[in-house]
Coordinates of C-alpha atoms in Angstrom, one line a residue:
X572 CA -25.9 -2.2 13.8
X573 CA -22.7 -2.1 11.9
X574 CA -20.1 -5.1 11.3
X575 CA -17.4 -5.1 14.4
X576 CA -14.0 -6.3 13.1
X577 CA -11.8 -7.5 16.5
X578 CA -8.1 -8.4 16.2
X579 CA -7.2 -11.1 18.8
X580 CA -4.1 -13.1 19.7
X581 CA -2.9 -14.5 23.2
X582 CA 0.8 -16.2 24.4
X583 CA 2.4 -13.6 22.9
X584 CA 5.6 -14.3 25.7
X585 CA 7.6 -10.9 25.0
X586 CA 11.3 -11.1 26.1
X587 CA 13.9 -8.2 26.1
X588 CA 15.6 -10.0 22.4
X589 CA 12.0 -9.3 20.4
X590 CA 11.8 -5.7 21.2
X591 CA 9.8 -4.0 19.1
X592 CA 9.7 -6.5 17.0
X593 CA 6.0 -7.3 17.8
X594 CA 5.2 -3.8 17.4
X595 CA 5.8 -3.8 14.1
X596 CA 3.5 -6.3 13.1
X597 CA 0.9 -4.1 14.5
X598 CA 1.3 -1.1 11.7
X599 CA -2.1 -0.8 9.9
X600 CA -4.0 -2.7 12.5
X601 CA -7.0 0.0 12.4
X602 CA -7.6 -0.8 8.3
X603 CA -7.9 -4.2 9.6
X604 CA -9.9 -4.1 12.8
X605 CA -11.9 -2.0 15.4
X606 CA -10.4 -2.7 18.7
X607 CA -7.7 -5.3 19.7
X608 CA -7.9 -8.0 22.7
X609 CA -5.1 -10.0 24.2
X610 CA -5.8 -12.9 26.1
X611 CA -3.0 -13.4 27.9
X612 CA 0.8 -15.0 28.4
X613 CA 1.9 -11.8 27.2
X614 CA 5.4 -11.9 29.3
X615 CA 7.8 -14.9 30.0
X616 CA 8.4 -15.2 33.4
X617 CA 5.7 -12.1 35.0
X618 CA 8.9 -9.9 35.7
X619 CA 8.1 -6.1 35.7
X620 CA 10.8 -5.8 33.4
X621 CA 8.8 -7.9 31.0
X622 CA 5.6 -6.3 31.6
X623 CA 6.7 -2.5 31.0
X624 CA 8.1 -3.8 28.2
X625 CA 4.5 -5.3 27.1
X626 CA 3.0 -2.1 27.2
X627 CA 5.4 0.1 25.4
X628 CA 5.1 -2.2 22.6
X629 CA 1.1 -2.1 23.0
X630 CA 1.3 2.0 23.7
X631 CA -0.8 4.9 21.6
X632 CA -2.2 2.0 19.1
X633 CA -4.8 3.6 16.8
X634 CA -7.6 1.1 18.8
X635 CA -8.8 0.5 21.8
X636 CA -6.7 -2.4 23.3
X637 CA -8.5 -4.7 26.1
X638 CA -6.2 -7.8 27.8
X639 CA -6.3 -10.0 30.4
X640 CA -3.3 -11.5 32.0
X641 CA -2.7 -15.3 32.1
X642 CA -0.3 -17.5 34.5
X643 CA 2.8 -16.7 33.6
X644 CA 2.2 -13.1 33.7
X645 CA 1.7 -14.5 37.4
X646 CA 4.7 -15.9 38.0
X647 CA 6.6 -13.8 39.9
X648 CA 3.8 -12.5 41.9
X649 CA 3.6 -8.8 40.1
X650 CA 0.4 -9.2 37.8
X651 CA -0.9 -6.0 39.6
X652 CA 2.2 -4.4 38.9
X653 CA 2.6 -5.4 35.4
X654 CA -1.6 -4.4 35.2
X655 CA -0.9 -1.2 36.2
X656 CA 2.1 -0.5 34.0
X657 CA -0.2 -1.9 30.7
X658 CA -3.3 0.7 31.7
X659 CA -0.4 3.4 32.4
X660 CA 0.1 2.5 28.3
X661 CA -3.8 3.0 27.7
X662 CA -4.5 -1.1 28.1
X663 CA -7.9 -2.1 29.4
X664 CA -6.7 -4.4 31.7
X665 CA -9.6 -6.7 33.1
X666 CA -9.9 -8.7 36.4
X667 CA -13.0 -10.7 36.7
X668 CA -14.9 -7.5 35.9
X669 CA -16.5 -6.1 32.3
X670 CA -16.0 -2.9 30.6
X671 CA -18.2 -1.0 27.7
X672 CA -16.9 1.4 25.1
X673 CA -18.2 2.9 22.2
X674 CA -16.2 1.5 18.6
X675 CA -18.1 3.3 15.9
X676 CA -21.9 2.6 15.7
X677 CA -21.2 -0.4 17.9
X678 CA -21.7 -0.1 21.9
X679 CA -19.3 -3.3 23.2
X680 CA -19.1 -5.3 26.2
X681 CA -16.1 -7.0 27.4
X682 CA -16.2 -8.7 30.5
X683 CA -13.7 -11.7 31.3
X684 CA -10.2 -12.6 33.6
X685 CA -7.5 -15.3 33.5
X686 CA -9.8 -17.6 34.4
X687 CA -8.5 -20.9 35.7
X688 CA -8.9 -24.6 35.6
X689 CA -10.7 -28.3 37.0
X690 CA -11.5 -29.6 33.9
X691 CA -15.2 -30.5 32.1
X692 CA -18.2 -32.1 32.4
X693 CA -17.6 -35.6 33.3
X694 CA -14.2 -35.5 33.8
X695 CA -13.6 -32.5 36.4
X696 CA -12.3 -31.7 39.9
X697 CA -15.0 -31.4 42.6
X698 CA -15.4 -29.7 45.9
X699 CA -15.4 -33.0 47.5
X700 CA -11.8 -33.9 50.0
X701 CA -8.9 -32.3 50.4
X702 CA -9.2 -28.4 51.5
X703 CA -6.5 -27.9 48.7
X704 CA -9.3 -29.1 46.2
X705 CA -11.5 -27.8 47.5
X706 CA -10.1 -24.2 47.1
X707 CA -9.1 -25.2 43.5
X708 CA -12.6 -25.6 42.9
X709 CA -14.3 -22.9 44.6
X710 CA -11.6 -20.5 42.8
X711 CA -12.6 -21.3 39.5
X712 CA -16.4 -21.1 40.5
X713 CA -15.8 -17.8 42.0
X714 CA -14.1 -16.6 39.2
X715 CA -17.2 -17.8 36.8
X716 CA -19.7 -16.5 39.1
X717 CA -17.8 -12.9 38.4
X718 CA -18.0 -13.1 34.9
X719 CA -21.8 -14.0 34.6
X720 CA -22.2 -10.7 37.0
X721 CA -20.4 -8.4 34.9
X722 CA -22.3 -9.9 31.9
X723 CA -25.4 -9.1 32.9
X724 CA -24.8 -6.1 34.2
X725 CA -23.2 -4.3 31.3
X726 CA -25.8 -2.8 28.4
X727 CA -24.0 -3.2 25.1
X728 CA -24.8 -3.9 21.4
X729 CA -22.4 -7.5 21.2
X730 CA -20.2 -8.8 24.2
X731 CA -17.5 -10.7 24.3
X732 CA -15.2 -13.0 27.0
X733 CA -11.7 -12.4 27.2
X734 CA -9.7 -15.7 29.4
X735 CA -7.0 -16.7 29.6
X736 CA -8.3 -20.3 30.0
X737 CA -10.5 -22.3 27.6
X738 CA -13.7 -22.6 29.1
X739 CA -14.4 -26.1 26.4
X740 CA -12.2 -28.9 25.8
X741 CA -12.8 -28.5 22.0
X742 CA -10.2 -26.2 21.3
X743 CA -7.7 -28.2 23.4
X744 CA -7.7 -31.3 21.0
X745 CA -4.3 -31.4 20.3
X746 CA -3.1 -30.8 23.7
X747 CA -2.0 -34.4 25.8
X748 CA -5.7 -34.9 27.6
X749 CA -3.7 -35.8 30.9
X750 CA -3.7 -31.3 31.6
X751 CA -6.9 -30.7 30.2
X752 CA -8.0 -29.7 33.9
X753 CA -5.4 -27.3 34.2
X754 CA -6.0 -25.6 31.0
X755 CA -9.6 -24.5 31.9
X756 CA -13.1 -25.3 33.2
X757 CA -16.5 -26.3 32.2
X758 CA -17.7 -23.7 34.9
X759 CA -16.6 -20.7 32.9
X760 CA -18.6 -21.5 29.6
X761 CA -21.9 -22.2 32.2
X762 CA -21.4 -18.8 33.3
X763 CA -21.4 -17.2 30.3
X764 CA -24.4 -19.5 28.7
X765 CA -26.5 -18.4 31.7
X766 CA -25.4 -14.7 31.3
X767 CA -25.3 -14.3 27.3
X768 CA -22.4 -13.7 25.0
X769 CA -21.5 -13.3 21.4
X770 CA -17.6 -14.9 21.4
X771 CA -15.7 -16.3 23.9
X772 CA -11.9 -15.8 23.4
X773 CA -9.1 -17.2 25.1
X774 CA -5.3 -18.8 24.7
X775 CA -3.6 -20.7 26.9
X776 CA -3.4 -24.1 24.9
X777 CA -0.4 -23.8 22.5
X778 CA -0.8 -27.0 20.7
X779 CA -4.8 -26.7 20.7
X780 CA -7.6 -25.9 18.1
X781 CA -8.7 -22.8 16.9
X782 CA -12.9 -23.2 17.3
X783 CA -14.9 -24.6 19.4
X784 CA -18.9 -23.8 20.9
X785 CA -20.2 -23.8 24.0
X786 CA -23.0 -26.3 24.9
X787 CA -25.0 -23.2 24.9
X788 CA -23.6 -22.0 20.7
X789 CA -21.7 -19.7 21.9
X790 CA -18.8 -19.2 19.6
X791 CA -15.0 -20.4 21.2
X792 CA -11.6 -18.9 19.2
X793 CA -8.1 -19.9 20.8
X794 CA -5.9 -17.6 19.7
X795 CA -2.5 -18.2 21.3
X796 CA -0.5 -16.9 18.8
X797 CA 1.3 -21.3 18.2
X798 CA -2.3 -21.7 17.4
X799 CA -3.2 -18.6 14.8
X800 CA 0.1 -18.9 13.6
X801 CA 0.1 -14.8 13.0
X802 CA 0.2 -11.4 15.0
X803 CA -3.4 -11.6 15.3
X804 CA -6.5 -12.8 14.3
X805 CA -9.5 -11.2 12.9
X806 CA -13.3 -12.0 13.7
X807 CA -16.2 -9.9 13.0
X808 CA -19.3 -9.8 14.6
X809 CA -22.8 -8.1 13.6
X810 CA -25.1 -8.1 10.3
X811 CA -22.6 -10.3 8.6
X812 CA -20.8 -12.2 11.6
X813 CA -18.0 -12.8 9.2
X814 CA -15.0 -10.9 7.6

């Protein structure tokens, strides 16, 4: 199996004054990687406006391009919209389910969502109380529980997780550790120990950490784009597992 190059960045937040001026940082991104993954934030406010504006800037790129929204991209209540108008531009657009496509030599699995939060091991929400916790819970679980199916489902050379939210507090240190539970969960990183994984991706956590592992060794990267500091990031996975 060949070397897989991916290009990664989340928390873009693309407004009507930086058209295409993301776009342009994308010129040449196929001598530089083999596929492309957002992790979401990638409007302001999850206006339609916003999110047609998204995908022309993402449209006819030279690789295949896979995202998942995050929680602003849910603000106004029109992620499906805003879903539909990034696939309309040739986006893999994933909800809690896993996709595999062919990038050279190299059969890949993606599988992954937003994600959401409750916080880690030790320090979490329970489904103990209040209904209202209770749900907050049980929606993060739920969520887990449908990224370790479409993990083990999917036959592929190397897979990776696309959140939104960090599924280890290691790559929030910088962050204030008062909204650590509402920047991810312990419970997605179980799921994808149990299932199997080669990188875990997410964004989210401006003012976090780049790497982190989960208890299992699987390999964390935040890439909100505060974080990377660039248009994208580039991690390679295979015979080398470095670029």
């Amino acid at each position: 199996m060949t070397e897989l190059r991916i290009a990664a960045v989340g928390d873009i937040h693309l407004g009507e004054d930086v058209r295409g001026q993301y776009r342009k940082h994308l010129e040449g991104i196929e001598e530089r990687a083999d596929v492309f993954m957002l992790t979401g934030d990638l409007t302001r406010h999850g206006t339609l406006e916003e999110g047609r504006l998204v995908a022309e800037e993402l449209r006819g790129l030279p690789v295949p391009t896979i995202a998942v929204l995050g929680n602003h991209d849910y603000h106004s209540d029109l992620q499906y919209e805003i879903a539909a108008a990034l696939r309309d531009a040739g986006v893999i657009v994933l909800h809690d389910d896993g996709v595999v496509i062919q990038c050279g030599e190299v059969k890949l699995g993606v599988a992954g969502g937003k994600g959401f939060g409750g916080g880690y091991a030790g320090k979490c929400a329970s489904e103990f109380g209040e209904r209202e916790i209770k749900n907050f819970v049980a929606h993060t679980r739920y969520i887990a529980e449908a990224w370790k199916v479409a993990l083990k489902e999917m036959t592929a050379d190397l897979k990776v997780v696309l959140s939104h939210y960090s599924p280890v507090k290691e790559t929030l240190e910088g962050e204030p550790h008062e909204i650590y539970p509402f920047l991810g969960s312990y419970l997605l990183a179980e799921a994808v120990d149990t299932a199997g994984a080669d990188l875990i991706l997410h964004g989210h956590a401006h003012k976090g950490s780049e790497k982190g592992m989960t208890p299992g060794g699987i390999r964390v990267r935040n890439v909100a784009l505060p974080v990377i500091g660039r248009a994208y990031a580039v991690y390679c996975l295979g015979e080398n597992g470095h670029c």
